[in-house]
Amino acid sequence: MSSDFWIDQWLGSPRFQRYVDSAGGDRGDALALYEWNASLSAALLKDFSHFEVALRNAYDKAISSAWKNSTHWLLDPQSPVVVPLWRVKTHSDGLKRGSDINEKNRRQVFRAIDNCGKKNAEAGKVIAELTFGFWRYMTTSAHEKSLWVTYLHKAFSGKPQRSDIDRIIGTVHILRNRIAHQEQIFNLAHEFDPAIVHTEMMTVLERINPEAKARVLASSSVAEVFNSRP
């Protein structure tokens, strides 16, 4: 038995083997690579959290500024994120069926409202309760007319295309989920490369709030950690 078998007990042999392979078979280098991956993940999560807060507040401002009802848009039963939004999809069996694409969003909103006091729920607390995944799906093509054209385009300077914003936020969401599950985040496909995802996320943050982008970059350790790869 190897003297460092504790590593396999700690991390799991299949999991650690991916790092061993990337390190050319050297287990010591593989452990250093694992620890570096964890450091990079932590640095990215810090900046991702700043981005998420900026994004949800920008969306809230954009919708609230044009919302006509007296009830906050997130608590209103006529909210575009909770009313049924039907689309016809072709399923694997070849049949076309109607699907309410807001069903998942609606469940999330209602659960957040329940968790924040039900009838006494405050909009700010509900906003903070909702997951990043909720905000991420607000820019998908299915919400082009109901959200992007009507409200969300106002959250970004420079009149960007919805599809470009959605692609970038989508890659942030995917990489964030990998990190949340303590997965390897290097040697990914080009579009999910941490350095590329971080850079593109910063371009979106600049469109939302250039001062916030400058502040996040000033305190970010992503570039430093990324360049210290063993």
mmCIF file with all atom_site columns, N, CA, C and O in Angstrom, residues 45-90:
data_model
loop_
_atom_site.group_PDB
_atom_site.id
_atom_site.type_symbol
_atom_site.label_atom_id
_atom_site.label_alt_id
_atom_site.label_comp_id
_atom_site.label_asym_id
_atom_site.label_entity_id
_atom_site.label_seq_id
_atom_site.pdbx_PDB_ins_code
_atom_site.Cartn_x
_atom_site.Cartn_y
_atom_site.Cartn_z
_atom_site.occupancy
_atom_site.B_iso_or_equiv
_atom_site.pdbx_formal_charge
_atom_site.auth_seq_id
_atom_site.auth_comp_id
_atom_site.auth_asym_id
_atom_site.auth_atom_id
_atom_site.pdbx_PDB_model_num
ATOM 1   N N  . LEU A 1 45 ? -15.423 32.004 -6.850  1.00 0.00 ? 45 LEU A N  1
ATOM 2   C CA . LEU A 1 45 ? -16.689 32.105 -6.123  1.00 0.00 ? 45 LEU A CA 1
ATOM 3   C C  . LEU A 1 45 ? -16.870 33.485 -5.505  1.00 0.00 ? 45 LEU A C  1
ATOM 4   O O  . LEU A 1 45 ? -17.985 34.020 -5.472  1.00 0.00 ? 45 LEU A O  1
ATOM 5   N N  . LYS A 1 46 ? -15.796 34.069 -5.005  1.00 0.00 ? 46 LYS A N  1
ATOM 6   C CA . LYS A 1 46 ? -15.864 35.413 -4.422  1.00 0.00 ? 46 LYS A CA 1
ATOM 7   C C  . LYS A 1 46 ? -16.349 36.415 -5.475  1.00 0.00 ? 46 LYS A C  1
ATOM 8   O O  . LYS A 1 46 ? -17.265 37.206 -5.229  1.00 0.00 ? 46 LYS A O  1
ATOM 9   N N  . ASP A 1 47 ? -15.746 36.375 -6.658  1.00 0.00 ? 47 ASP A N  1
ATOM 10  C CA . ASP A 1 47 ? -16.138 37.322 -7.711  1.00 0.00 ? 47 ASP A CA 1
ATOM 11  C C  . ASP A 1 47 ? -17.509 36.994 -8.277  1.00 0.00 ? 47 ASP A C  1
ATOM 12  O O  . ASP A 1 47 ? -18.280 37.891 -8.626  1.00 0.00 ? 47 ASP A O  1
ATOM 13  N N  . PHE A 1 48 ? -17.836 35.697 -8.350  1.00 0.00 ? 48 PHE A N  1
ATOM 14  C CA . PHE A 1 48 ? -19.162 35.301 -8.819  1.00 0.00 ? 48 PHE A CA 1
ATOM 15  C C  . PHE A 1 48 ? -20.245 35.854 -7.892  1.00 0.00 ? 48 PHE A C  1
ATOM 16  O O  . PHE A 1 48 ? -21.312 36.270 -8.344  1.00 0.00 ? 48 PHE A O  1
ATOM 17  N N  . SER A 1 49 ? -19.974 35.834 -6.584  1.00 0.00 ? 49 SER A N  1
ATOM 18  C CA . SER A 1 49 ? -20.971 36.321 -5.636  1.00 0.00 ? 49 SER A CA 1
ATOM 19  C C  . SER A 1 49 ? -21.206 37.813 -5.816  1.00 0.00 ? 49 SER A C  1
ATOM 20  O O  . SER A 1 49 ? -22.346 38.288 -5.743  1.00 0.00 ? 49 SER A O  1
ATOM 21  N N  . HIS A 1 50 ? -20.139 38.575 -6.070  1.00 0.00 ? 50 HIS A N  1
ATOM 22  C CA . HIS A 1 50 ? -20.285 40.010 -6.327  1.00 0.00 ? 50 HIS A CA 1
ATOM 23  C C  . HIS A 1 50 ? -21.103 40.242 -7.594  1.00 0.00 ? 50 HIS A C  1
ATOM 24  O O  . HIS A 1 50 ? -21.944 41.139 -7.648  1.00 0.00 ? 50 HIS A O  1
ATOM 25  N N  . PHE A 1 51 ? -20.832 39.432 -8.606  1.00 0.00 ? 51 PHE A N  1
ATOM 26  C CA . PHE A 1 51 ? -21.552 39.563 -9.875  1.00 0.00 ? 51 PHE A CA 1
ATOM 27  C C  . PHE A 1 51 ? -23.031 39.247 -9.693  1.00 0.00 ? 51 PHE A C  1
ATOM 28  O O  . PHE A 1 51 ? -23.897 39.947 -10.229 1.00 0.00 ? 51 PHE A O  1
ATOM 29  N N  . GLU A 1 52 ? -23.328 38.196 -8.952  1.00 0.00 ? 52 GLU A N  1
ATOM 30  C CA . GLU A 1 52 ? -24.723 37.803 -8.739  1.00 0.00 ? 52 GLU A CA 1
ATOM 31  C C  . GLU A 1 52 ? -25.519 38.919 -8.065  1.00 0.00 ? 52 GLU A C  1
ATOM 32  O O  . GLU A 1 52 ? -26.647 39.223 -8.476  1.00 0.00 ? 52 GLU A O  1
ATOM 33  N N  . VAL A 1 53 ? -24.936 39.530 -7.047  1.00 0.00 ? 53 VAL A N  1
ATOM 34  C CA . VAL A 1 53 ? -25.629 40.611 -6.342  1.00 0.00 ? 53 VAL A CA 1
ATOM 35  C C  . VAL A 1 53 ? -25.880 41.783 -7.281  1.00 0.00 ? 53 VAL A C  1
ATOM 36  O O  . VAL A 1 53 ? -26.974 42.365 -7.303  1.00 0.00 ? 53 VAL A O  1
ATOM 37  N N  . ALA A 1 54 ? -24.879 42.143 -8.074  1.00 0.00 ? 54 ALA A N  1
ATOM 38  C CA . ALA A 1 54 ? -25.042 43.248 -9.021  1.00 0.00 ? 54 ALA A CA 1
ATOM 39  C C  . ALA A 1 54 ? -26.112 42.931 -10.055 1.00 0.00 ? 54 ALA A C  1
ATOM 40  O O  . ALA A 1 54 ? -26.926 43.802 -10.411 1.00 0.00 ? 54 ALA A O  1
ATOM 41  N N  . LEU A 1 55 ? -26.129 41.689 -10.528 1.00 0.00 ? 55 LEU A N  1
ATOM 42  C CA . LEU A 1 55 ? -27.080 41.297 -11.566 1.00 0.00 ? 55 LEU A CA 1
ATOM 43  C C  . LEU A 1 55 ? -28.511 41.353 -11.063 1.00 0.00 ? 55 LEU A C  1
ATOM 44  O O  . LEU A 1 55 ? -29.387 41.946 -11.702 1.00 0.00 ? 55 LEU A O  1
ATOM 45  N N  . ARG A 1 56 ? -28.763 40.756 -9.905  1.00 0.00 ? 56 ARG A N  1
ATOM 46  C CA . ARG A 1 56 ? -30.142 40.713 -9.413  1.00 0.00 ? 56 ARG A CA 1
ATOM 47  C C  . ARG A 1 56 ? -30.646 42.108 -9.051  1.00 0.00 ? 56 ARG A C  1
ATOM 48  O O  . ARG A 1 56 ? -31.826 42.420 -9.255  1.00 0.00 ? 56 ARG A O  1
ATOM 49  N N  . ASN A 1 57 ? -29.764 42.976 -8.535  1.00 0.00 ? 57 ASN A N  1
ATOM 50  C CA . ASN A 1 57 ? -30.186 44.336 -8.225  1.00 0.00 ? 57 ASN A CA 1
ATOM 51  C C  . ASN A 1 57 ? -30.448 45.147 -9.489  1.00 0.00 ? 57 ASN A C  1
ATOM 52  O O  . ASN A 1 57 ? -31.365 45.973 -9.533  1.00 0.00 ? 57 ASN A O  1
ATOM 53  N N  . ALA A 1 58 ? -29.643 44.901 -10.533 1.00 0.00 ? 58 ALA A N  1
ATOM 54  C CA . ALA A 1 58 ? -29.856 45.588 -11.808 1.00 0.00 ? 58 ALA A CA 1
ATOM 55  C C  . ALA A 1 58 ? -31.169 45.152 -12.445 1.00 0.00 ? 58 ALA A C  1
ATOM 56  O O  . ALA A 1 58 ? -31.911 45.968 -12.999 1.00 0.00 ? 58 ALA A O  1
ATOM 57  N N  . TYR A 1 59 ? -31.478 43.867 -12.357 1.00 0.00 ? 59 TYR A N  1
ATOM 58  C CA . TYR A 1 59 ? -32.739 43.363 -12.898 1.00 0.00 ? 59 TYR A CA 1
ATOM 59  C C  . TYR A 1 59 ? -33.917 43.933 -12.125 1.00 0.00 ? 59 TYR A C  1
ATOM 60  O O  . TYR A 1 59 ? -34.935 44.315 -12.707 1.00 0.00 ? 59 TYR A O  1
ATOM 61  N N  . ASP A 1 60 ? -33.780 43.978 -10.815 1.00 0.00 ? 60 ASP A N  1
ATOM 62  C CA . ASP A 1 60 ? -34.861 44.534 -9.996  1.00 0.00 ? 60 ASP A CA 1
ATOM 63  C C  . ASP A 1 60 ? -35.111 45.998 -10.360 1.00 0.00 ? 60 ASP A C  1
ATOM 64  O O  . ASP A 1 60 ? -36.261 46.428 -10.503 1.00 0.00 ? 60 ASP A O  1
ATOM 65  N N  . LYS A 1 61 ? -34.054 46.759 -10.527 1.00 0.00 ? 61 LYS A N  1
ATOM 66  C CA . LYS A 1 61 ? -34.196 48.172 -10.877 1.00 0.00 ? 61 LYS A CA 1
ATOM 67  C C  . LYS A 1 61 ? -34.830 48.343 -12.253 1.00 0.00 ? 61 LYS A C  1
ATOM 68  O O  . LYS A 1 61 ? -35.714 49.185 -12.445 1.00 0.00 ? 61 LYS A O  1
ATOM 69  N N  . ALA A 1 62 ? -34.378 47.522 -13.211 1.00 0.00 ? 62 ALA A N  1
ATOM 70  C CA . ALA A 1 62 ? -34.889 47.636 -14.575 1.00 0.00 ? 62 ALA A CA 1
ATOM 71  C C  . ALA A 1 62 ? -36.378 47.320 -14.650 1.00 0.00 ? 62 ALA A C  1
ATOM 72  O O  . ALA A 1 62 ? -37.140 48.003 -15.344 1.00 0.00 ? 62 ALA A O  1
ATOM 73  N N  . ILE A 1 63 ? -36.810 46.285 -13.937 1.00 0.00 ? 63 ILE A N  1
ATOM 74  C CA . ILE A 1 63 ? -38.225 45.913 -13.967 1.00 0.00 ? 63 ILE A CA 1
ATOM 75  C C  . ILE A 1 63 ? -39.055 46.886 -13.143 1.00 0.00 ? 63 ILE A C  1
ATOM 76  O O  . ILE A 1 63 ? -40.122 47.340 -13.571 1.00 0.00 ? 63 ILE A O  1
ATOM 77  N N  . SER A 1 64 ? -38.554 47.238 -11.962 1.00 0.00 ? 64 SER A N  1
ATOM 78  C CA . SER A 1 64 ? -39.313 48.132 -11.070 1.00 0.00 ? 64 SER A CA 1
ATOM 79  C C  . SER A 1 64 ? -39.559 49.496 -11.701 1.00 0.00 ? 64 SER A C  1
ATOM 80  O O  . SER A 1 64 ? -40.613 50.116 -11.495 1.00 0.00 ? 64 SER A O  1
ATOM 81  N N  . SER A 1 65 ? -38.603 49.976 -12.492 1.00 0.00 ? 65 SER A N  1
ATOM 82  C CA . SER A 1 65 ? -38.726 51.304 -13.090 1.00 0.00 ? 65 SER A CA 1
ATOM 83  C C  . SER A 1 65 ? -39.853 51.381 -14.118 1.00 0.00 ? 65 SER A C  1
ATOM 84  O O  . SER A 1 65 ? -40.354 52.469 -14.413 1.00 0.00 ? 65 SER A O  1
ATOM 85  N N  . ALA A 1 66 ? -40.256 50.223 -14.645 1.00 0.00 ? 66 ALA A N  1
ATOM 86  C CA . ALA A 1 66 ? -41.314 50.214 -15.661 1.00 0.00 ? 66 ALA A CA 1
ATOM 87  C C  . ALA A 1 66 ? -42.568 49.476 -15.196 1.00 0.00 ? 66 ALA A C  1
ATOM 88  O O  . ALA A 1 66 ? -43.529 49.364 -15.956 1.00 0.00 ? 66 ALA A O  1
ATOM 89  N N  . TRP A 1 67 ? -42.559 48.987 -13.955 1.00 0.00 ? 67 TRP A N  1
ATOM 90  C CA . TRP A 1 67 ? -43.683 48.209 -13.446 1.00 0.00 ? 67 TRP A CA 1
ATOM 91  C C  . TRP A 1 67 ? -44.826 49.138 -13.061 1.00 0.00 ? 67 TRP A C  1
ATOM 92  O O  . TRP A 1 67 ? -44.635 50.093 -12.311 1.00 0.00 ? 67 TRP A O  1
ATOM 93  N N  . LYS A 1 68 ? -46.013 48.881 -13.567 1.00 0.00 ? 68 LYS A N  1
ATOM 94  C CA . LYS A 1 68 ? -47.146 49.788 -13.382 1.00 0.00 ? 68 LYS A CA 1
ATOM 95  C C  . LYS A 1 68 ? -47.962 49.495 -12.116 1.00 0.00 ? 68 LYS A C  1
ATOM 96  O O  . LYS A 1 68 ? -48.605 50.403 -11.580 1.00 0.00 ? 68 LYS A O  1
ATOM 97  N N  . ASN A 1 69 ? -47.951 48.269 -11.642 1.00 0.00 ? 69 ASN A N  1
ATOM 98  C CA . ASN A 1 69 ? -48.761 47.916 -10.477 1.00 0.00 ? 69 ASN A CA 1
ATOM 99  C C  . ASN A 1 69 ? -48.131 48.422 -9.181  1.00 0.00 ? 69 ASN A C  1
ATOM 100 O O  . ASN A 1 69 ? -46.919 48.633 -9.115  1.00 0.00 ? 69 ASN A O  1
ATOM 101 N N  . SER A 1 70 ? -48.941 48.580 -8.165  1.00 0.00 ? 70 SER A N  1
ATOM 102 C CA . SER A 1 70 ? -48.443 49.081 -6.891  1.00 0.00 ? 70 SER A CA 1
ATOM 103 C C  . SER A 1 70 ? -47.659 48.026 -6.118  1.00 0.00 ? 70 SER A C  1
ATOM 104 O O  . SER A 1 70 ? -46.778 48.347 -5.330  1.00 0.00 ? 70 SER A O  1
ATOM 105 N N  . THR A 1 71 ? -47.989 46.749 -6.348  1.00 0.00 ? 71 THR A N  1
ATOM 106 C CA . THR A 1 71 ? -47.263 45.652 -5.698  1.00 0.00 ? 71 THR A CA 1
ATOM 107 C C  . THR A 1 71 ? -45.930 45.435 -6.403  1.00 0.00 ? 71 THR A C  1
ATOM 108 O O  . THR A 1 71 ? -45.836 45.549 -7.628  1.00 0.00 ? 71 THR A O  1
ATOM 109 N N  . HIS A 1 72 ? -44.893 45.146 -5.633  1.00 0.00 ? 72 HIS A N  1
ATOM 110 C CA . HIS A 1 72 ? -43.584 44.887 -6.225  1.00 0.00 ? 72 HIS A CA 1
ATOM 111 C C  . HIS A 1 72 ? -43.708 43.781 -7.269  1.00 0.00 ? 72 HIS A C  1
ATOM 112 O O  . HIS A 1 72 ? -44.443 42.806 -7.073  1.00 0.00 ? 72 HIS A O  1
ATOM 113 N N  . TRP A 1 73 ? -42.978 43.912 -8.355  1.00 0.00 ? 73 TRP A N  1
ATOM 114 C CA . TRP A 1 73 ? -43.126 42.987 -9.486  1.00 0.00 ? 73 TRP A CA 1
ATOM 115 C C  . TRP A 1 73 ? -42.902 41.523 -9.098  1.00 0.00 ? 73 TRP A C  1
ATOM 116 O O  . TRP A 1 73 ? -43.493 40.625 -9.684  1.00 0.00 ? 73 TRP A O  1
ATOM 117 N N  . LEU A 1 74 ? -42.063 41.273 -8.102  1.00 0.00 ? 74 LEU A N  1
ATOM 118 C CA . LEU A 1 74 ? -41.767 39.896 -7.717  1.00 0.00 ? 74 LEU A CA 1
ATOM 119 C C  . LEU A 1 74 ? -42.863 39.292 -6.853  1.00 0.00 ? 74 LEU A C  1
ATOM 120 O O  . LEU A 1 74 ? -43.010 38.072 -6.787  1.00 0.00 ? 74 LEU A O  1
ATOM 121 N N  . LEU A 1 75 ? -43.644 40.146 -6.209  1.00 0.00 ? 75 LEU A N  1
ATOM 122 C CA . LEU A 1 75 ? -44.718 39.686 -5.328  1.00 0.00 ? 75 LEU A CA 1
ATOM 123 C C  . LEU A 1 75 ? -46.084 39.751 -6.001  1.00 0.00 ? 75 LEU A C  1
ATOM 124 O O  . LEU A 1 75 ? -47.074 39.275 -5.441  1.00 0.00 ? 75 LEU A O  1
ATOM 125 N N  . ASP A 1 76 ? -46.141 40.324 -7.183  1.00 0.00 ? 76 ASP A N  1
ATOM 126 C CA . ASP A 1 76 ? -47.395 40.506 -7.901  1.00 0.00 ? 76 ASP A CA 1
ATOM 127 C C  . ASP A 1 76 ? -47.783 39.226 -8.644  1.00 0.00 ? 76 ASP A C  1
ATOM 128 O O  . ASP A 1 76 ? -46.945 38.620 -9.321  1.00 0.00 ? 76 ASP A O  1
ATOM 129 N N  . PRO A 1 77 ? -49.033 38.782 -8.529  1.00 0.00 ? 77 PRO A N  1
ATOM 130 C CA . PRO A 1 77 ? -49.459 37.563 -9.235  1.00 0.00 ? 77 PRO A CA 1
ATOM 131 C C  . PRO A 1 77 ? -49.397 37.695 -10.752 1.00 0.00 ? 77 PRO A C  1
ATOM 132 O O  . PRO A 1 77 ? -49.441 36.689 -11.466 1.00 0.00 ? 77 PRO A O  1
ATOM 133 N N  . GLN A 1 78 ? -49.285 38.941 -11.258 1.00 0.00 ? 78 GLN A N  1
ATOM 134 C CA . GLN A 1 78 ? -49.170 39.165 -12.696 1.00 0.00 ? 78 GLN A CA 1
ATOM 135 C C  . GLN A 1 78 ? -47.718 39.301 -13.147 1.00 0.00 ? 78 GLN A C  1
ATOM 136 O O  . GLN A 1 78 ? -47.457 39.677 -14.292 1.00 0.00 ? 78 GLN A O  1
ATOM 137 N N  . SER A 1 79 ? -46.802 38.998 -12.263 1.00 0.00 ? 79 SER A N  1
ATOM 138 C CA . SER A 1 79 ? -45.388 39.122 -12.598 1.00 0.00 ? 79 SER A CA 1
ATOM 139 C C  . SER A 1 79 ? -45.021 38.258 -13.806 1.00 0.00 ? 79 SER A C  1
ATOM 140 O O  . SER A 1 79 ? -45.466 37.106 -13.906 1.00 0.00 ? 79 SER A O  1
ATOM 141 N N  . PRO A 1 80 ? -44.198 38.764 -14.711 1.00 0.00 ? 80 PRO A N  1
ATOM 142 C CA . PRO A 1 80 ? -43.801 37.975 -15.886 1.00 0.00 ? 80 PRO A CA 1
ATOM 143 C C  . PRO A 1 80 ? -42.964 36.749 -15.547 1.00 0.00 ? 80 PRO A C  1
ATOM 144 O O  . PRO A 1 80 ? -42.751 35.895 -16.407 1.00 0.00 ? 80 PRO A O  1
ATOM 145 N N  . VAL A 1 81 ? -42.503 36.645 -14.305 1.00 0.00 ? 81 VAL A N  1
ATOM 146 C CA . VAL A 1 81 ? -41.719 35.468 -13.931 1.00 0.00 ? 81 VAL A CA 1
ATOM 147 C C  . VAL A 1 81 ? -42.564 34.371 -13.301 1.00 0.00 ? 81 VAL A C  1
ATOM 148 O O  . VAL A 1 81 ? -42.056 33.272 -13.043 1.00 0.00 ? 81 VAL A O  1
ATOM 149 N N  . VAL A 1 82 ? -43.859 34.660 -13.059 1.00 0.00 ? 82 VAL A N  1
ATOM 150 C CA . VAL A 1 82 ? -44.717 33.633 -12.456 1.00 0.00 ? 82 VAL A CA 1
ATOM 151 C C  . VAL A 1 82 ? -45.946 33.282 -13.291 1.00 0.00 ? 82 VAL A C  1
ATOM 152 O O  . VAL A 1 82 ? -46.492 32.181 -13.153 1.00 0.00 ? 82 VAL A O  1
ATOM 153 N N  . VAL A 1 83 ? -46.404 34.191 -14.153 1.00 0.00 ? 83 VAL A N  1
ATOM 154 C CA . VAL A 1 83 ? -47.576 33.868 -14.966 1.00 0.00 ? 83 VAL A CA 1
ATOM 155 C C  . VAL A 1 83 ? -47.220 32.750 -15.933 1.00 0.00 ? 83 VAL A C  1
ATOM 156 O O  . VAL A 1 83 ? -46.075 32.648 -16.390 1.00 0.00 ? 83 VAL A O  1
ATOM 157 N N  . PRO A 1 84 ? -48.150 31.874 -16.253 1.00 0.00 ? 84 PRO A N  1
ATOM 158 C CA . PRO A 1 84 ? -47.861 30.786 -17.201 1.00 0.00 ? 84 PRO A CA 1
ATOM 159 C C  . PRO A 1 84 ? -47.340 31.329 -18.532 1.00 0.00 ? 84 PRO A C  1
ATOM 160 O O  . PRO A 1 84 ? -47.869 32.296 -19.072 1.00 0.00 ? 84 PRO A O  1
ATOM 161 N N  . LEU A 1 85 ? -46.280 30.726 -19.026 1.00 0.00 ? 85 LEU A N  1
ATOM 162 C CA . LEU A 1 85 ? -45.684 31.118 -20.303 1.00 0.00 ? 85 LEU A CA 1
ATOM 163 C C  . LEU A 1 85 ? -45.526 29.844 -21.128 1.00 0.00 ? 85 LEU A C  1
ATOM 164 O O  . LEU A 1 85 ? -44.612 29.065 -20.921 1.00 0.00 ? 85 LEU A O  1
ATOM 165 N N  . TRP A 1 86 ? -46.454 29.663 -22.054 1.00 0.00 ? 86 TRP A N  1
ATOM 166 C CA . TRP A 1 86 ? -46.528 28.403 -22.785 1.00 0.00 ? 86 TRP A CA 1
ATOM 167 C C  . TRP A 1 86 ? -45.705 28.443 -24.062 1.00 0.00 ? 86 TRP A C  1
ATOM 168 O O  . TRP A 1 86 ? -45.736 29.399 -24.821 1.00 0.00 ? 86 TRP A O  1
ATOM 169 N N  . ARG A 1 87 ? -44.957 27.376 -24.274 1.00 0.00 ? 87 ARG A N  1
ATOM 170 C CA . ARG A 1 87 ? -44.200 27.179 -25.496 1.00 0.00 ? 87 ARG A CA 1
ATOM 171 C C  . ARG A 1 87 ? -44.424 25.743 -25.959 1.00 0.00 ? 87 ARG A C  1
ATOM 172 O O  . ARG A 1 87 ? -44.570 24.832 -25.139 1.00 0.00 ? 87 ARG A O  1
ATOM 173 N N  . VAL A 1 88 ? -44.437 25.531 -27.259 1.00 0.00 ? 88 VAL A N  1
ATOM 174 C CA . VAL A 1 88 ? -44.608 24.189 -27.812 1.00 0.00 ? 88 VAL A CA 1
ATOM 175 C C  . VAL A 1 88 ? -43.230 23.599 -28.079 1.00 0.00 ? 88 VAL A C  1
ATOM 176 O O  . VAL A 1 88 ? -42.395 24.212 -28.745 1.00 0.00 ? 88 VAL A O  1
ATOM 177 N N  . LYS A 1 89 ? -42.993 22.412 -27.522 1.00 0.00 ? 89 LYS A N  1
ATOM 178 C CA . LYS A 1 89 ? -41.715 21.738 -27.686 1.00 0.00 ? 89 LYS A CA 1
ATOM 179 C C  . LYS A 1 89 ? -41.920 20.370 -28.330 1.00 0.00 ? 89 LYS A C  1
ATOM 180 O O  . LYS A 1 89 ? -42.922 19.698 -28.075 1.00 0.00 ? 89 LYS A O  1
ATOM 181 N N  . THR A 1 90 ? -40.959 19.976 -29.164 1.00 0.00 ? 90 THR A N  1
ATOM 182 C CA . THR A 1 90 ? -40.971 18.643 -29.752 1.00 0.00 ? 90 THR A CA 1
ATOM 183 C C  . THR A 1 90 ? -40.158 17.723 -28.858 1.00 0.00 ? 90 THR A C  1
ATOM 184 O O  . THR A 1 90 ? -38.966 17.943 -28.635 1.00 0.00 ? 90 THR A O  1
#
